[in-house]
mmCIF file of C-alpha atoms in Angstrom:
data_model
loop_
_atom_site.group_PDB
_atom_site.id
_atom_site.type_symbol
_atom_site.label_atom_id
_atom_site.label_comp_id
_atom_site.label_asym_id
_atom_site.label_seq_id
_atom_site.Cartn_x
_atom_site.Cartn_y
_atom_site.Cartn_z
ATOM 1 C CA MET M 1 -30.524 325.280 4.771
ATOM 2 C CA GLN M 2 -31.755 322.734 2.596
ATOM 3 C CA PRO M 3 -32.159 321.331 -0.828
ATOM 4 C CA SER M 4 -34.144 323.117 -3.335
ATOM 5 C CA PRO M 5 -37.029 321.373 -5.431
ATOM 6 C CA ALA M 6 -34.687 321.384 -8.243
ATOM 7 C CA GLU M 7 -31.720 320.171 -6.534
ATOM 8 C CA ILE M 8 -34.197 317.250 -4.841
ATOM 9 C CA GLY M 9 -35.100 316.737 -8.545
ATOM 10 C CA ARG M 10 -31.740 316.320 -9.617
ATOM 11 C CA THR M 11 -30.793 314.182 -7.112
ATOM 12 C CA LEU M 12 -33.729 311.564 -7.903
ATOM 13 C CA ALA M 13 -33.219 311.647 -11.426
ATOM 14 C CA ALA M 14 -29.186 311.302 -11.016
ATOM 15 C CA GLY M 15 -29.357 307.449 -11.479
ATOM 16 C CA HIS M 16 -29.116 305.966 -8.266
ATOM 17 C CA LEU M 17 -32.889 304.881 -8.128
ATOM 18 C CA PRO M 18 -35.084 302.455 -10.278
ATOM 19 C CA ALA M 19 -37.295 304.442 -12.480
ATOM 20 C CA VAL M 20 -40.035 303.020 -14.925
ATOM 21 C CA ALA M 21 -41.316 305.015 -18.156
ATOM 22 C CA HIS M 22 -44.557 306.038 -19.678
ATOM 23 C CA ILE M 23 -43.900 305.837 -23.222
ATOM 24 C CA ALA M 24 -46.482 307.643 -25.586
ATOM 25 C CA CYS M 25 -48.612 304.912 -27.412
ATOM 26 C CA HIS M 26 -47.710 302.182 -25.121
ATOM 27 C CA PRO M 27 -50.074 300.701 -22.618
ATOM 28 C CA GLY M 28 -48.207 300.533 -19.539
ATOM 29 C CA PRO M 29 -45.287 301.596 -17.266
ATOM 30 C CA LEU M 30 -41.937 299.759 -18.294
ATOM 31 C CA PRO M 31 -38.754 299.445 -15.488
ATOM 32 C CA ILE M 32 -36.196 301.075 -17.639
ATOM 33 C CA ARG M 33 -32.258 301.487 -16.750
ATOM 34 C CA HIS M 34 -31.215 305.038 -16.687
ATOM 35 C CA VAL M 35 -28.476 307.912 -15.641
ATOM 36 C CA THR M 36 -28.410 311.785 -15.906
ATOM 37 C CA ASP M 37 -25.721 313.395 -18.007
ATOM 38 C CA ALA M 38 -23.942 316.638 -16.936
ATOM 39 C CA GLN M 39 -26.817 318.793 -17.771
ATOM 40 C CA GLY M 40 -29.780 316.356 -16.098
ATOM 41 C CA ARG M 41 -30.985 314.692 -19.385
ATOM 42 C CA PRO M 42 -31.683 311.133 -18.963
ATOM 43 C CA LEU M 43 -29.437 308.820 -20.756
ATOM 44 C CA LEU M 44 -31.253 305.608 -21.126
ATOM 45 C CA LEU M 45 -29.835 302.182 -21.264
ATOM 46 C CA VAL M 46 -31.998 299.496 -23.448
ATOM 47 C CA PRO M 47 -31.960 296.047 -24.730
ATOM 48 C CA SER M 48 -31.652 296.740 -28.798
ATOM 49 C CA ASP M 49 -34.127 294.131 -28.855
ATOM 50 C CA GLY M 50 -37.298 293.991 -26.805
ATOM 51 C CA THR M 51 -40.459 295.552 -25.676
ATOM 52 C CA LEU M 52 -38.564 298.832 -24.452
ATOM 53 C CA SER M 53 -36.982 299.381 -27.752
ATOM 54 C CA THR M 54 -40.284 298.800 -29.723
ATOM 55 C CA ALA M 55 -42.073 301.000 -27.293
ATOM 56 C CA LEU M 56 -39.422 304.075 -27.806
ATOM 57 C CA ARG M 57 -39.648 303.453 -31.693
ATOM 58 C CA PRO M 58 -40.636 306.702 -33.336
ATOM 59 C CA GLN M 59 -43.896 307.114 -34.784
ATOM 60 C CA PRO M 60 -43.947 308.083 -38.565
ATOM 61 C CA GLY M 61 -42.782 311.026 -39.469
ATOM 62 C CA ASN M 62 -40.975 311.862 -36.206
ATOM 63 C CA ASP M 63 -37.160 310.867 -34.876
ATOM 64 C CA ASP M 64 -38.183 310.917 -31.244
ATOM 65 C CA ALA M 65 -40.400 309.475 -28.751
ATOM 66 C CA ALA M 66 -42.194 311.227 -26.140
ATOM 67 C CA LEU M 67 -42.034 309.618 -22.389
ATOM 68 C CA VAL M 68 -42.087 310.388 -18.976
ATOM 69 C CA LEU M 69 -39.921 309.168 -16.348
ATOM 70 C CA ASP M 70 -41.520 308.422 -12.932
ATOM 71 C CA ILE M 71 -38.514 307.933 -10.188
ATOM 72 C CA ARG M 72 -39.226 307.565 -6.593
ATOM 73 C CA ASP M 73 -37.170 307.785 -3.637
ATOM 74 C CA VAL M 74 -36.050 304.743 -1.901
ATOM 75 C CA PRO M 75 -35.194 305.742 1.962
ATOM 76 C CA PRO M 76 -31.984 304.449 3.025
ATOM 77 C CA MET M 77 -33.337 302.879 6.272
ATOM 78 C CA ALA M 78 -37.159 301.892 7.507
ATOM 79 C CA SER M 79 -37.219 304.843 9.866
ATOM 80 C CA SER M 80 -35.936 307.566 7.012
ATOM 81 C CA PRO M 81 -38.594 309.574 5.524
ATOM 82 C CA SER M 82 -39.078 309.822 1.802
ATOM 83 C CA ILE M 83 -37.625 312.887 0.357
ATOM 84 C CA GLY M 84 -40.257 312.428 -2.683
ATOM 85 C CA ARG M 85 -40.905 311.451 -6.386
ATOM 86 C CA VAL M 86 -40.071 313.082 -9.583
ATOM 87 C CA TRP M 87 -41.355 312.898 -13.123
ATOM 88 C CA VAL M 88 -39.026 313.902 -16.071
ATOM 89 C CA SER M 89 -41.079 314.607 -19.093
ATOM 90 C CA GLY M 90 -39.431 315.121 -22.397
ATOM 91 C CA TRP M 91 -38.519 313.420 -26.158
ATOM 92 C CA ALA M 92 -36.022 310.435 -26.086
ATOM 93 C CA ALA M 93 -33.861 309.703 -29.564
ATOM 94 C CA LYS M 94 -31.651 306.869 -30.126
ATOM 95 C CA LEU M 95 -27.774 307.727 -30.235
ATOM 96 C CA THR M 96 -25.526 306.263 -32.621
ATOM 97 C CA GLY M 97 -21.891 306.673 -33.575
ATOM 98 C CA GLU M 98 -19.711 309.106 -31.773
ATOM 99 C CA GLN M 99 -22.904 310.339 -29.931
ATOM 100 C CA ALA M 100 -23.302 307.313 -28.186
ATOM 101 C CA ARG M 101 -19.236 306.818 -27.595
ATOM 102 C CA THR M 102 -19.764 309.852 -25.988
ATOM 103 C CA ALA M 103 -22.819 309.238 -24.120
ATOM 104 C CA ALA M 104 -21.745 305.951 -22.909
ATOM 105 C CA LEU M 105 -18.771 307.471 -21.107
ATOM 106 C CA ASP M 106 -21.154 310.009 -19.324
ATOM 107 C CA TYR M 107 -22.926 306.625 -18.419
ATOM 108 C CA ALA M 108 -20.243 305.274 -17.034
ATOM 109 C CA ASP M 109 -19.493 307.948 -14.560
ATOM 110 C CA THR M 110 -22.638 306.841 -12.813
ATOM 111 C CA ASP M 111 -23.109 303.402 -13.636
ATOM 112 C CA ALA M 112 -19.982 301.341 -15.388
ATOM 113 C CA CYS M 113 -22.117 298.543 -16.163
ATOM 114 C CA GLY M 114 -20.858 295.698 -18.387
ATOM 115 C CA ASP M 115 -23.477 296.255 -20.954
ATOM 116 C CA LEU M 116 -21.931 299.668 -22.126
ATOM 117 C CA LEU M 117 -19.291 297.473 -24.005
ATOM 118 C CA ASP M 118 -22.194 296.222 -25.888
ATOM 119 C CA ILE M 119 -23.481 299.902 -27.366
ATOM 120 C CA GLY M 120 -24.796 299.606 -31.164
ATOM 121 C CA GLY M 121 -24.784 295.285 -30.571
ATOM 122 C CA SER M 122 -27.284 293.718 -27.852
ATOM 123 C CA GLN M 123 -27.660 297.069 -25.998
ATOM 124 C CA SER M 124 -28.766 300.592 -27.499
ATOM 125 C CA LEU M 125 -28.510 304.314 -25.628
ATOM 126 C CA TYR M 126 -31.125 307.038 -25.669
ATOM 127 C CA ARG M 127 -30.585 310.347 -24.843
ATOM 128 C CA MET M 128 -33.817 312.391 -23.271
ATOM 129 C CA ASP M 129 -34.241 316.211 -23.875
ATOM 130 C CA VAL M 130 -35.979 317.491 -21.006
ATOM 131 C CA ALA M 131 -39.639 319.619 -21.321
ATOM 132 C CA GLU M 132 -41.213 319.600 -17.941
ATOM 133 C CA VAL M 133 -39.924 318.283 -14.442
ATOM 134 C CA ARG M 134 -42.799 317.859 -11.733
ATOM 135 C CA PHE M 135 -41.471 317.210 -8.095
ATOM 136 C CA GLU M 136 -43.936 315.664 -5.417
ATOM 137 C CA ARG M 137 -43.576 315.379 -1.549
ATOM 138 C CA ASN M 138 -46.146 314.908 1.112
ATOM 139 C CA GLU M 139 -48.514 314.694 -1.637
ATOM 140 C CA LYS M 140 -47.764 318.262 -2.868
ATOM 141 C CA LEU M 141 -46.943 318.992 -6.376
ATOM 142 C CA VAL M 142 -44.472 321.415 -7.519
ATOM 143 C CA GLU M 143 -43.345 322.457 -10.963
ATOM 144 C CA ILE M 144 -39.605 322.698 -11.737
ATOM 145 C CA ASP M 145 -38.449 324.729 -14.388
ATOM 146 C CA PRO M 146 -36.304 323.084 -16.514
ATOM 147 C CA ASP M 147 -33.611 325.279 -16.677
ATOM 148 C CA ASP M 148 -33.111 325.502 -13.009
ATOM 149 C CA TYR M 149 -33.196 321.547 -13.235
ATOM 150 C CA ALA M 150 -30.458 321.357 -15.702
ATOM 151 C CA GLU M 151 -28.264 324.052 -13.221
ATOM 152 C CA ALA M 152 -29.020 322.556 -9.934
ATOM 153 C CA SER M 153 -26.429 319.856 -9.051
ATOM 154 C CA PRO M 154 -27.506 316.396 -7.605
ATOM 155 C CA ASP M 155 -26.464 315.619 -3.926
ATOM 156 C CA PRO M 156 -22.813 314.525 -3.836
ATOM 157 C CA LEU M 157 -24.056 312.060 -0.767
ATOM 158 C CA ARG M 158 -26.925 310.185 -1.990
ATOM 159 C CA ALA M 159 -25.250 307.218 -3.003
ATOM 160 C CA VAL M 160 -23.276 306.705 0.131
ATOM 161 C CA GLU M 161 -26.132 308.059 2.060
ATOM 162 C CA PHE M 162 -27.103 304.380 3.574
ATOM 163 C CA ASP M 163 -23.312 303.763 4.686
ATOM 164 C CA LEU M 164 -22.971 307.310 6.013
ATOM 165 C CA ILE M 165 -25.965 306.815 8.281
ATOM 166 C CA ALA M 166 -25.238 303.123 9.301
ATOM 167 C CA ASP M 167 -21.641 304.173 10.399
ATOM 168 C CA LEU M 168 -23.212 306.984 12.763
ATOM 169 C CA ALA M 169 -25.450 304.089 14.146
ATOM 170 C CA ASP M 170 -22.761 301.818 14.518
ATOM 171 C CA HIS M 171 -20.233 303.800 15.841
ATOM 172 C CA HIS M 172 -21.290 307.172 16.917
ATOM 173 C CA VAL M 173 -24.939 307.269 18.466
ATOM 174 C CA SER M 174 -23.466 308.749 21.824
ATOM 175 C CA GLU M 175 -21.749 311.220 20.559
ATOM 176 C CA MET M 176 -24.159 312.416 17.546
ATOM 177 C CA SER M 177 -27.140 312.780 20.787
ATOM 178 C CA ASP M 178 -24.952 315.084 22.317
ATOM 179 C CA TYR M 179 -24.325 317.174 19.474
ATOM 180 C CA VAL M 180 -28.438 317.010 18.939
ATOM 181 C CA ARG M 181 -29.285 317.765 22.337
ATOM 182 C CA ARG M 182 -26.801 320.865 22.496
ATOM 183 C CA GLN M 183 -28.159 322.016 19.395
ATOM 184 C CA LEU M 184 -31.443 321.314 19.982
ATOM 185 C CA GLY M 185 -31.327 323.038 23.757
ATOM 186 C CA PRO M 186 -34.331 323.455 26.005
ATOM 187 C CA ALA M 187 -36.047 321.632 22.962
ATOM 188 C CA ALA M 188 -34.806 318.388 23.731
ATOM 189 C CA LYS M 189 -36.727 316.398 26.233
ATOM 190 C CA PRO M 190 -35.262 313.754 28.268
ATOM 191 C CA GLY M 191 -35.053 310.494 27.457
ATOM 192 C CA ASP M 192 -34.971 311.674 23.890
ATOM 193 C CA ASP M 193 -32.574 309.092 21.698
ATOM 194 C CA PRO M 194 -31.913 310.653 18.592
ATOM 195 C CA ARG M 195 -30.878 308.796 15.464
ATOM 196 C CA VAL M 196 -29.988 310.535 12.197
ATOM 197 C CA VAL M 197 -32.720 308.665 9.350
ATOM 198 C CA ARG M 198 -31.779 311.073 6.470
ATOM 199 C CA LEU M 199 -28.606 313.043 5.601
ATOM 200 C CA ASP M 200 -27.228 315.606 2.596
ATOM 201 C CA ARG M 201 -25.012 317.985 1.352
ATOM 202 C CA TYR M 202 -26.954 320.327 3.767
ATOM 203 C CA GLY M 203 -27.436 319.003 6.901
ATOM 204 C CA PHE M 204 -29.156 315.700 8.127
ATOM 205 C CA VAL M 205 -32.819 314.721 9.697
ATOM 206 C CA VAL M 206 -32.778 313.181 13.116
ATOM 207 C CA ARG M 207 -35.682 311.738 14.410
ATOM 208 C CA MET M 208 -36.799 311.416 18.386
ATOM 209 C CA GLY M 209 -39.461 309.301 18.884
ATOM 210 C CA SER M 210 -42.599 310.594 17.230
ATOM 211 C CA ARG M 211 -40.517 313.994 16.255
ATOM 212 C CA SER M 212 -37.903 314.773 13.727
ATOM 213 C CA ALA M 213 -35.564 317.937 13.402
ATOM 214 C CA ARG M 214 -33.336 318.948 10.745
ATOM 215 C CA LEU M 215 -30.008 320.276 11.769
ATOM 216 C CA ALA M 216 -27.947 322.136 8.979
ATOM 217 C CA PHE M 217 -24.274 322.063 8.441
ATOM 218 C CA PRO M 218 -22.353 325.706 8.827
ATOM 219 C CA ARG M 219 -21.892 325.151 4.736
ATOM 220 C CA PRO M 220 -22.925 322.804 1.887
ATOM 221 C CA VAL M 221 -20.442 319.869 1.950
ATOM 222 C CA THR M 222 -18.672 318.755 -1.469
ATOM 223 C CA ASP M 223 -18.211 314.785 -1.034
ATOM 224 C CA ARG M 224 -17.790 312.327 1.785
ATOM 225 C CA HIS M 225 -14.327 313.206 2.819
ATOM 226 C CA ASP M 226 -15.405 317.152 3.013
ATOM 227 C CA LEU M 227 -18.068 315.883 5.302
ATOM 228 C CA ALA M 228 -15.814 313.623 7.123
ATOM 229 C CA HIS M 229 -14.047 316.895 8.163
ATOM 230 C CA LEU M 230 -16.949 318.680 8.909
ATOM 231 C CA LEU M 231 -18.133 316.279 10.912
ATOM 232 C CA HIS M 232 -14.937 315.574 13.299
ATOM 233 C CA PRO M 233 -15.214 318.397 15.551
ATOM 234 C CA ILE M 234 -18.970 316.921 16.314
ATOM 235 C CA LEU M 235 -17.945 313.187 16.759
ATOM 236 C CA CYS M 236 -14.973 314.410 18.565
ATOM 237 C CA HIS M 237 -16.377 317.217 20.862
ATOM 238 C CA ARG M 238 -13.261 317.155 23.272
ATOM 239 C CA CYS M 239 -10.839 317.639 20.352
ATOM 240 C CA ALA M 240 -12.564 320.355 19.236
ATOM 241 C CA ALA M 241 -12.536 322.177 22.456
#
């Protein structure tokens, strides 16, 4: 059991990773701040004066600007594999009035930054309607249906993945090693030193030298507290017994 391409796309695009925008009629990519709303539509936080706002100005006769958001995974540890890269294509339009206020609240759910207080002044919000989503991993490109992307939900552990892996490495190495060996059975080799290198709602990836394995949770977890409840019998094997 592991995330679908649509779920990975939503996780990468959620707003916890840096993005660059490729904007129609602009010569090069531009770094851009963004989050996504409940439907997966990117919300772009842009200085009202500057290169980005100029690039996003609609061409004559249009109400929006065509662009592609390019978002690469940043693995939590140097030894962690990347989960890929996503391109979200569509059209962005500047929001004003009540739409801008509502979008600012949506933005704050992911990133409650102070610049949101300057919407309508030094800052502007744009909402992007998604037309196409592509996901790349290990040089394989997958087209994601925009409806599947919209219905998927980002991984609830992504924003705290580094903290969770670091905690396991600092405090629970022996317990996790024992658990991994029990799960792998004969596939575990003498001298293996399993280390958790990725973690999501469905399970975790462990690395043992040049080998890696994915171990699934009994069920998907809903948040950090649910994960702690699920891991308790793993980290306290004698308690579970």
